[in-house]
CSV table of C-alpha atoms and ligand atoms in Angstrom, one decimal:
chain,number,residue,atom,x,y,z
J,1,UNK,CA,-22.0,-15.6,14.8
J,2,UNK,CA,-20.9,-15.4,11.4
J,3,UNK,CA,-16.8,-16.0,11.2
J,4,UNK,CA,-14.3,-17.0,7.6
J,5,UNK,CA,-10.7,-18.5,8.1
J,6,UNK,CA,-8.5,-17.4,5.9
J,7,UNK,CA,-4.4,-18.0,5.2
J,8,UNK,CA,-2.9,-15.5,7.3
J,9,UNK,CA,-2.5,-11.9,4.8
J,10,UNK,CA,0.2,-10.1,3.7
J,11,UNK,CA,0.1,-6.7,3.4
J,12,UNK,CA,1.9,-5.9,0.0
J,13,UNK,CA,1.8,-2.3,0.6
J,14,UNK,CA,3.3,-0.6,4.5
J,15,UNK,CA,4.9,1.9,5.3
J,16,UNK,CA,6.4,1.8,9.1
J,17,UNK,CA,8.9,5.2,9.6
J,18,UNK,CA,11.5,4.9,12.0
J,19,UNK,CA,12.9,5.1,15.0
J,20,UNK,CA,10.0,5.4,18.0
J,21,UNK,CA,7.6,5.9,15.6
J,22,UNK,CA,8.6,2.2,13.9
J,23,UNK,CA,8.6,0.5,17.6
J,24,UNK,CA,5.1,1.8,17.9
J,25,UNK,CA,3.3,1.0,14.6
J,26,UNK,CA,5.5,-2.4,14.0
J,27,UNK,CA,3.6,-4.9,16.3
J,28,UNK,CA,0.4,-4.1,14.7
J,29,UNK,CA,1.1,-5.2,11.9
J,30,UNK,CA,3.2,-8.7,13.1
J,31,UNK,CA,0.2,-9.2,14.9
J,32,UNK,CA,-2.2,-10.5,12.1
J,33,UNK,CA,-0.2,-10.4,9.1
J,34,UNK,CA,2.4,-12.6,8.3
J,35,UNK,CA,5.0,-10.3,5.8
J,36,UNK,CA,4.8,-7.1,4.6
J,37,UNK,CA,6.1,-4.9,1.6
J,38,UNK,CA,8.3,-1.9,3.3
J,39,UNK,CA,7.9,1.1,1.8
J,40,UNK,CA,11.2,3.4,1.4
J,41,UNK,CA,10.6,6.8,1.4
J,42,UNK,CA,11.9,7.4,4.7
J,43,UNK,CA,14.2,11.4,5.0
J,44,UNK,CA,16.4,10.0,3.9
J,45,UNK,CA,14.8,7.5,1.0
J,46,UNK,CA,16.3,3.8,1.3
J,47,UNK,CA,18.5,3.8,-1.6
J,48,UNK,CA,20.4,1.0,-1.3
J,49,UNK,CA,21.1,-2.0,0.0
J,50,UNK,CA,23.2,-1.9,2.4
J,51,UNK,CA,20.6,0.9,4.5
J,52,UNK,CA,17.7,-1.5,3.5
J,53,UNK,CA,19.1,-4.2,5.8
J,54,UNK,CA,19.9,-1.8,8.3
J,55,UNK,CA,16.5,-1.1,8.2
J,56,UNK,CA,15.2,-4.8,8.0
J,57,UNK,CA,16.8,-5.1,11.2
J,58,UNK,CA,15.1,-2.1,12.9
J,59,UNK,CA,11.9,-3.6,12.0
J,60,UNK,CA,13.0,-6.6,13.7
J,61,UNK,CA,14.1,-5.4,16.6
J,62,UNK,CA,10.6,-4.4,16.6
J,63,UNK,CA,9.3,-7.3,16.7
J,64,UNK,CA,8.1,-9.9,19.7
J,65,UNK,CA,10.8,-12.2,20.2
J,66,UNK,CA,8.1,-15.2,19.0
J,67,UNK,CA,6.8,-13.2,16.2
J,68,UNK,CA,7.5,-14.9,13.1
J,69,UNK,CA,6.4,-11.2,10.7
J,70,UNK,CA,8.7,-10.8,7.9
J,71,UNK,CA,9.5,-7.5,6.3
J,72,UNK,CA,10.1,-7.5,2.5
J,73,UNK,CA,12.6,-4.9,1.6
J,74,UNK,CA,12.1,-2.4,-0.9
J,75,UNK,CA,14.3,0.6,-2.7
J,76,UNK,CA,13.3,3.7,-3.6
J,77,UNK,CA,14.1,4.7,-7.1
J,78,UNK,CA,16.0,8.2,-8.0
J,79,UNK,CA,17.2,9.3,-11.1
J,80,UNK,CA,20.5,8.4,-10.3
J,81,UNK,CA,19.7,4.6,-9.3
J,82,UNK,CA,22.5,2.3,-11.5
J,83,UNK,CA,22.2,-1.0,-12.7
J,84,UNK,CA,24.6,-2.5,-10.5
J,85,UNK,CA,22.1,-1.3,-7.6
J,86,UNK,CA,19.0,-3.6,-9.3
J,87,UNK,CA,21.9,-6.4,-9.1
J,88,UNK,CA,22.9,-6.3,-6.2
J,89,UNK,CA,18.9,-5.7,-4.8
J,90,UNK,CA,18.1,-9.0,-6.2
J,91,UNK,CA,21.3,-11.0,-5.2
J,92,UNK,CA,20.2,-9.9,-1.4
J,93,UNK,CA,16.8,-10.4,-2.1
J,94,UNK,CA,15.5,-6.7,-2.2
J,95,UNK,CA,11.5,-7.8,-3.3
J,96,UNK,CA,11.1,-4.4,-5.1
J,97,UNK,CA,11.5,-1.0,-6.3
J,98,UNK,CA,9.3,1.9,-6.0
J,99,UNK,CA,8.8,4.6,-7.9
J,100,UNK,CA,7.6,7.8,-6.5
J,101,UNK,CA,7.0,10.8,-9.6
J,102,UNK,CA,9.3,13.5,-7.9
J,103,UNK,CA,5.8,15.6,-5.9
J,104,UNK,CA,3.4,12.9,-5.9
J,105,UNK,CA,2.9,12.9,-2.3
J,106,UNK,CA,5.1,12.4,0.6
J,107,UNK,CA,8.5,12.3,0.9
J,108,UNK,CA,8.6,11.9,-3.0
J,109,UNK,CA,11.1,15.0,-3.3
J,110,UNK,CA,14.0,12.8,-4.7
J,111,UNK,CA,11.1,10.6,-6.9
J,112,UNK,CA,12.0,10.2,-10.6
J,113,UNK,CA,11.7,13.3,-12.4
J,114,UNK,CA,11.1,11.7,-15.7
J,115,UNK,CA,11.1,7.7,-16.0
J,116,UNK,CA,12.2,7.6,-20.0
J,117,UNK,CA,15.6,8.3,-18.7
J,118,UNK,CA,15.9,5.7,-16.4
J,119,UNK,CA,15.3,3.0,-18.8
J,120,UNK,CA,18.6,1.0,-18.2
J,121,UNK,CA,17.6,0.8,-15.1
J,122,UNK,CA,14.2,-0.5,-15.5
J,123,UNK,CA,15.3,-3.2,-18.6
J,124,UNK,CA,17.7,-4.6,-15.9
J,125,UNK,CA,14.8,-4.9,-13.3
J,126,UNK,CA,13.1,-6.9,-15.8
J,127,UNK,CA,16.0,-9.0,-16.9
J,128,UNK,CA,16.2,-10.1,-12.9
J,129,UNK,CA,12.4,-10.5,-12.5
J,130,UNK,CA,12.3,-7.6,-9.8
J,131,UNK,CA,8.9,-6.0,-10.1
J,132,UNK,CA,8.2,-1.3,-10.1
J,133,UNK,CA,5.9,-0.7,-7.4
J,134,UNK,CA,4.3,2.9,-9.1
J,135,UNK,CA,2.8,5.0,-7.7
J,136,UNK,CA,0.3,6.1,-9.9
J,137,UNK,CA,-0.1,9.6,-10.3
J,138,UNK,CA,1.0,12.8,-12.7
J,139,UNK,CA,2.3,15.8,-10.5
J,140,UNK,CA,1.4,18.0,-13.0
J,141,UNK,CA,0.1,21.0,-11.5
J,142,UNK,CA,-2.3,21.4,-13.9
J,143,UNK,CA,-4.1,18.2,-13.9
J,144,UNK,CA,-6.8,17.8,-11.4
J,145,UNK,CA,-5.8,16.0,-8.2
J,146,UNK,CA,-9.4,13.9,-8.6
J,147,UNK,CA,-7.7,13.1,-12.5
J,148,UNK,CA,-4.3,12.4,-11.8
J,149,UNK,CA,-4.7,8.5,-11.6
J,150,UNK,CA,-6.2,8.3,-14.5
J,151,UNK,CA,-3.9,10.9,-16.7
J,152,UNK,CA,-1.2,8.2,-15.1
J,153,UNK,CA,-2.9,5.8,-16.7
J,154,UNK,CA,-2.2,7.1,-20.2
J,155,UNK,CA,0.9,9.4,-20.0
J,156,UNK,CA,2.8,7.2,-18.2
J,157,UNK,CA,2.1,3.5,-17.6
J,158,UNK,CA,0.5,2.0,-20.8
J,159,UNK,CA,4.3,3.9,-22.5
J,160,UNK,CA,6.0,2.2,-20.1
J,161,UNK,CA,4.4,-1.4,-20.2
J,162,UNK,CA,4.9,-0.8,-24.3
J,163,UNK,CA,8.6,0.5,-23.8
J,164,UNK,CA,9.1,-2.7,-21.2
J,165,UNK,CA,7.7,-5.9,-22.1
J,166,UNK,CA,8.8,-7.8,-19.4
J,167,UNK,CA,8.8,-5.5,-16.8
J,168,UNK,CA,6.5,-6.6,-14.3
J,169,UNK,CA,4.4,-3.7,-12.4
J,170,UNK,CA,2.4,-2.9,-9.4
J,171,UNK,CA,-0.1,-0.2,-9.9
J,172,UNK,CA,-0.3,0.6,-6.2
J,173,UNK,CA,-3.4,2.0,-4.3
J,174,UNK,CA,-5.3,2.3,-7.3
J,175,UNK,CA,-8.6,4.3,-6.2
J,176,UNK,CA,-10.5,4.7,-9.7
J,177,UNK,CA,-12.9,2.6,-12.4
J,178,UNK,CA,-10.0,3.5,-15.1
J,179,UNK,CA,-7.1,2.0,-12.7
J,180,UNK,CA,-9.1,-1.0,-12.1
J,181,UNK,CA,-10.3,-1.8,-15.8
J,182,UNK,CA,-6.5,-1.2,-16.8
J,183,UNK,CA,-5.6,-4.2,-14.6
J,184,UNK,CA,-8.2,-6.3,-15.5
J,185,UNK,CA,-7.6,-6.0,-19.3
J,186,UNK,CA,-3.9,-5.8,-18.8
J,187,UNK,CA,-1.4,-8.6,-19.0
J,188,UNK,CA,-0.9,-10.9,-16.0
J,189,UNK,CA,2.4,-9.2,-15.2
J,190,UNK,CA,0.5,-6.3,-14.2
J,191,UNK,CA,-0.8,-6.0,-10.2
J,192,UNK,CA,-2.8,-3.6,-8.2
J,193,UNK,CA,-2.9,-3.0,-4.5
J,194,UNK,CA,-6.0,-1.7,-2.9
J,195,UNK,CA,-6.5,0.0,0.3
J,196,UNK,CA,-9.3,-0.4,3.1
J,197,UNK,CA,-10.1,3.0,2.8
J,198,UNK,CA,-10.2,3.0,-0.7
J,199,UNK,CA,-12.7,0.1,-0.4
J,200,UNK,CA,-15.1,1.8,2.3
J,201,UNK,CA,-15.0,5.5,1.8
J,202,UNK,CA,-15.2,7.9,-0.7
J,203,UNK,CA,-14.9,11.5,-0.9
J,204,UNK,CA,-17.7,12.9,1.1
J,205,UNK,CA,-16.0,11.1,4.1
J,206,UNK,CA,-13.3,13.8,4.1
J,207,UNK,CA,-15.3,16.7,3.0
J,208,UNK,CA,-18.8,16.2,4.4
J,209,UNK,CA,-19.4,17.6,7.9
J,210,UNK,CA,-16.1,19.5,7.6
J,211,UNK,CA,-12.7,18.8,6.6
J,212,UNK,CA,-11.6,15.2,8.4
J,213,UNK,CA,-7.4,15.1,7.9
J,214,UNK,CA,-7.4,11.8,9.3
J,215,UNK,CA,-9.2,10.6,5.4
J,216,UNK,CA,-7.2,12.6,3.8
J,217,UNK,CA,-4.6,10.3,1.9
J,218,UNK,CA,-2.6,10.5,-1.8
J,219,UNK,CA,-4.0,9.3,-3.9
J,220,UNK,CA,-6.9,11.2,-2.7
J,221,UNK,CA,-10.4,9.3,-1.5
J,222,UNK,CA,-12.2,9.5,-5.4
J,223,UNK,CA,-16.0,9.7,-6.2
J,224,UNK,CA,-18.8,6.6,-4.8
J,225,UNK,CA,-18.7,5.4,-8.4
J,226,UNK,CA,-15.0,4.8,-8.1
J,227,UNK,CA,-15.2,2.9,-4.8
J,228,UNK,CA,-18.4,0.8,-6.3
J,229,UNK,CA,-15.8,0.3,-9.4
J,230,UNK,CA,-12.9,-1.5,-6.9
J,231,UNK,CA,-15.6,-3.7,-5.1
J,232,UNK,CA,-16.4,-4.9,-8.2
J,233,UNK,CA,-13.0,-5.6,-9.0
J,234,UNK,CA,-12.0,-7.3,-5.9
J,235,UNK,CA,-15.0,-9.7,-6.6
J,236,UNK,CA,-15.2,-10.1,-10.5
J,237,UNK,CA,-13.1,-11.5,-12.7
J,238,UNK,CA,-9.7,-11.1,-12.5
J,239,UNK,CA,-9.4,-10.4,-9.3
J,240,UNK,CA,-6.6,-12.5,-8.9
J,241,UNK,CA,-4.9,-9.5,-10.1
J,242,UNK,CA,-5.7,-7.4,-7.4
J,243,UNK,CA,-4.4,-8.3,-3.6
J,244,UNK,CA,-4.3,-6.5,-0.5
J,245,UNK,CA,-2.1,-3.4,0.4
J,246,UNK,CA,-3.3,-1.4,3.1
J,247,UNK,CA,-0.5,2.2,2.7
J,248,UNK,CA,-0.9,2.0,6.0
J,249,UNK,CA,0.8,5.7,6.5
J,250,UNK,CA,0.9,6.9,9.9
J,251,UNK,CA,1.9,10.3,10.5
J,252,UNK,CA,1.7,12.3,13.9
J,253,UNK,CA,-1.6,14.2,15.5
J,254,UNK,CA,0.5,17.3,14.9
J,255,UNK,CA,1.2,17.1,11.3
J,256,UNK,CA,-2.5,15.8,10.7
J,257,UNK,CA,-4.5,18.3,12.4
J,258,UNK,CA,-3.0,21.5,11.2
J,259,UNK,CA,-3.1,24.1,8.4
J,260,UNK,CA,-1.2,21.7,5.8
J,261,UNK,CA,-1.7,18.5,6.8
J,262,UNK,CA,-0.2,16.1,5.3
J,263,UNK,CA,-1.4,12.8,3.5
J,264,UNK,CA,-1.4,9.2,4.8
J,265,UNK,CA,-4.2,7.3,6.8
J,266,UNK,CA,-2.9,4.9,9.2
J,267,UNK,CA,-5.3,1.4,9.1
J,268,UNK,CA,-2.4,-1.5,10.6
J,269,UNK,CA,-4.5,-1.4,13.7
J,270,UNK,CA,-7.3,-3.2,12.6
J,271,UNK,CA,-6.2,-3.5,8.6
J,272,UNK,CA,-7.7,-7.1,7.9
J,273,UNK,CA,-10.9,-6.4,9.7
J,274,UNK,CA,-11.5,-3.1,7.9
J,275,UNK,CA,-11.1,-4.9,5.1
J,276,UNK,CA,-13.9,-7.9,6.1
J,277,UNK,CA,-16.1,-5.2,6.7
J,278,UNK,CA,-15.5,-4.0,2.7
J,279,UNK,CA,-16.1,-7.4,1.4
J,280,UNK,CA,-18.8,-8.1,3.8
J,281,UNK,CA,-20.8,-5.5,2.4
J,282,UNK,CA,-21.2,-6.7,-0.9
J,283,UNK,CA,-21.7,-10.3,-0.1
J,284,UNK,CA,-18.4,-11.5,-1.1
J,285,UNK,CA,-16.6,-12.9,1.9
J,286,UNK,CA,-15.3,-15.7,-0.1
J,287,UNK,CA,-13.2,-13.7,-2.3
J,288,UNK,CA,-10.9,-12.2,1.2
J,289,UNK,CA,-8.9,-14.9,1.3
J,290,UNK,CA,-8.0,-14.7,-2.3
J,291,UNK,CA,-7.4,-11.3,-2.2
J,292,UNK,CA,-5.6,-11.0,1.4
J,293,UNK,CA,-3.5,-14.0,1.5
J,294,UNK,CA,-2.8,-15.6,-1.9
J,295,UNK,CA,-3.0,-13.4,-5.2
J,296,UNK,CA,-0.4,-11.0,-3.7
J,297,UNK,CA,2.2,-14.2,-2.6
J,298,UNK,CA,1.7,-15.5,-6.3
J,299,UNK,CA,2.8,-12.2,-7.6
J,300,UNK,CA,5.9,-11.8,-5.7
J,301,UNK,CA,6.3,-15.5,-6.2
J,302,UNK,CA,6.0,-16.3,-2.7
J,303,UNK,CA,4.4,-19.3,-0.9
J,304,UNK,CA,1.6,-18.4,1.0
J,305,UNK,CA,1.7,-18.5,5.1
J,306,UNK,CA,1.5,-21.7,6.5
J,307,UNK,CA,-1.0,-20.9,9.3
J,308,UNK,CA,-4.3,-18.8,9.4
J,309,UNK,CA,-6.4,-16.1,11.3
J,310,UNK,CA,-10.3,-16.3,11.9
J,311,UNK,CA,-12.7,-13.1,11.7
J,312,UNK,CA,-16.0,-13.0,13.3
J,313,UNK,CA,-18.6,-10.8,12.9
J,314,UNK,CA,-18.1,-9.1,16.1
J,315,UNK,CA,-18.0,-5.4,16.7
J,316,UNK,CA,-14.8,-3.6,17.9
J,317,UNK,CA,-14.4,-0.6,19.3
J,318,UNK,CA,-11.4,1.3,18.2
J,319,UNK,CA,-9.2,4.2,21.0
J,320,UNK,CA,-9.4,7.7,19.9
J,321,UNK,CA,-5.4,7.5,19.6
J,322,UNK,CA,-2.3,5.5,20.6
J,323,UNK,CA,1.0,6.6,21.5
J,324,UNK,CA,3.6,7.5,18.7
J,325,UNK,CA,6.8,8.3,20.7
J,326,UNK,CA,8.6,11.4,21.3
J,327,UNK,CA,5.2,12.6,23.4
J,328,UNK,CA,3.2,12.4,20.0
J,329,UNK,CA,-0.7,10.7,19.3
J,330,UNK,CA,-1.1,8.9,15.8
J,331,UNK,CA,-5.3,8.9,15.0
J,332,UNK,CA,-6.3,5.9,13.5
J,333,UNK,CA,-9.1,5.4,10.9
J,334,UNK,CA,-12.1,4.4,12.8
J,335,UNK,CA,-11.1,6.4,16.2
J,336,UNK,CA,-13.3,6.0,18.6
J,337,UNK,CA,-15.8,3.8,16.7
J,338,UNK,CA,-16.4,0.9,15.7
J,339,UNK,CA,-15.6,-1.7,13.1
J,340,UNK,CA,-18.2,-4.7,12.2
J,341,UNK,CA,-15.5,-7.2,12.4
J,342,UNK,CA,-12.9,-8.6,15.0
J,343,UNK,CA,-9.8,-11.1,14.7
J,344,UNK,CA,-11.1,-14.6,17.0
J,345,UNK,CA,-8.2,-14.6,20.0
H,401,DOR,O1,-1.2,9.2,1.7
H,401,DOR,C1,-0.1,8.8,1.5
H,401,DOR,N1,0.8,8.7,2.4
H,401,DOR,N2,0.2,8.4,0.2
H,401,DOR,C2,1.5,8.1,-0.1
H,401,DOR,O2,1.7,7.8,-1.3
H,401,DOR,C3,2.5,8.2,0.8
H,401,DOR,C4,2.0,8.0,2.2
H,401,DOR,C5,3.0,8.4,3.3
H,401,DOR,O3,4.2,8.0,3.2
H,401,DOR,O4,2.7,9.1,4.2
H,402,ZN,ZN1,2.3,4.2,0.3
């Protein structure tokens, strides 16, 4: 049976709610990787420090009393974020900020209306080395939702890598050719998470056959040639730029499967086998551990995990649904199917 041992991953790239929600989607994740980058945008957004350790400790409290998963904290960025706030972020080790466009997708409502006037902010991120996690899309109603990476690109991110020389950026969940040709030409200060989904779907897997919520994610599954484009980037040259962030989103049955669902496709179940199965496909096995367990520790500056996981080529079957709390079913990707690969007990 074919089988690759890797470093154990990190997923640069999480988001776990709160509450029951966080008891329930925590341990899959601590159960095959070995930190993760904690998204903010909870109602209310984590804003400062003082709630991101209260909410380092939730995750926790989460956690097996054996489990050695560690959370890496991040802030969510508002207009009104100071400079004292990036201090103290990096004297208490705060990994990150993100930066939502006020719209872009969920729980973005209090997202930065217009980054140009935040730039003390962002100069005193670089002066402490703390890297922007963007997310990469306009909210410009008129712009296409299929376009809005790319309009990003241009409007947005080349300005603000000009503006910000030192400012080191993660283009997250980048989903198109242009996103992924921008990090490979750009400087080495510039990163780019990629999701499993991203890597096996594209946009006839939520429109084909009916409308499937459960693929329905922001940024938005994109065109085959765009998937074909971030293969080729995880596998090509400089792909040490690109490392592994599943936006592992969940959200309840209910808000999913109604008449305005809402976007985020939850993938910690089974996130490092999904992705096996990507690399798999295209022959390029050898380039996972790169990808899942090293190039995103180098960018954070982190050492990679000290032990490791093995994948074999073993098919799993996944449940329709697990529990959520408060009486509510969260649908993962792959329900009730199966995935090529499974992690060796
Ligand atoms: O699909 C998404 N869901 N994209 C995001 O950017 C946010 C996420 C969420 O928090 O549910
Ligand atoms: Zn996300």
């Amino acid at each position: 049976m074919k089988s690759i041992t890797i470093i154990r991953p990190d997923d640069m790239h999480l988001h776990v709610r709160d509450n029951e929600a966080l008891q329930c989607v925590v341990p899959f994740s601590a159960r095959q990787m070995g930190r993760a980058v904690i998204m903010p945008n909870l109602k209310p957004p984590v804003v400062n420090v003082e709630s991101a350790l209260s909410y380092k400790q939730k995750i926790i409290n989460a956690l097996d009393k054996d489990s050695s998963f560690t959370p890496l904290m991040t802030l969510y960025l508002t207009d009104k974020t100071t400079t004292d706030t990036v201090y103290q972020a990096a004297d208490a080790k705060i990994v990150a900020f993100k930066l939502y466009p006020a719209g872009a997708t969920t729980n973005s409502d209090d997202g930065v209306t217009d980054l140009f006037k935040i730039l003390p902010v962002l100069e005193a991120m670089a002066e402490v080395n703390m890297p922007l996690l963007v997310h990469g899309e306009v909210t410009d109603n008129n712009i296409d939702i299929f376009e809005r990476e790319a309009v990003f690109i241009e409007k947005t991110l080349k300005p603000l890598l000009d503006k910000l020389p030192n400012l080191r950026v993660v283009f997250e969940h980048i989903t198109t050719a242009d996103a992924a040709q921008f990090v490979i030409n750009a400087e080495d200060r510039v990163g780019a998470t990629i999701t499993p989904q991203h890597l096996l779907m594209n946009r006839n897997h939520l429109l084909v056959g009916g409308i499937n919520p459960h693929h329905y994610c922001l940024p938005i599954l994109k065109h085959e040639k765009h998937r074909l484009a971030l293969l080729e980037a995880v596998s090509g040259s400089n792909s040490h730029r690109f490392f592994l962030g599943t936006d592992s989103a969940p959200h309840p049955r209910s808000k999913k499967e109604c008449a305005c669902g809402c976007a985020g496709a939850f993938s910690a179940h089974a996130a490092i086998e999904l992705y096996a199965e990507a690399f798999d496909s295209i022959g390029a096995l050898d380039k996972l551990e790169a990808f899942a367990s090293r190039n995103g520790a180098r960018f954070y500056g982190l050492p990679e995990n000290t032990d490791t996981i093995t994948l074999i080529k073993k098919e799993q079957h996944i449940p329709a649904s697990f529990s959520f709390g408060n009486d509510e079913l969260l649908i993962p990707l792959r329900a009730n199917q199966t995935i090529a690969w499974s992690i060796d007990a």
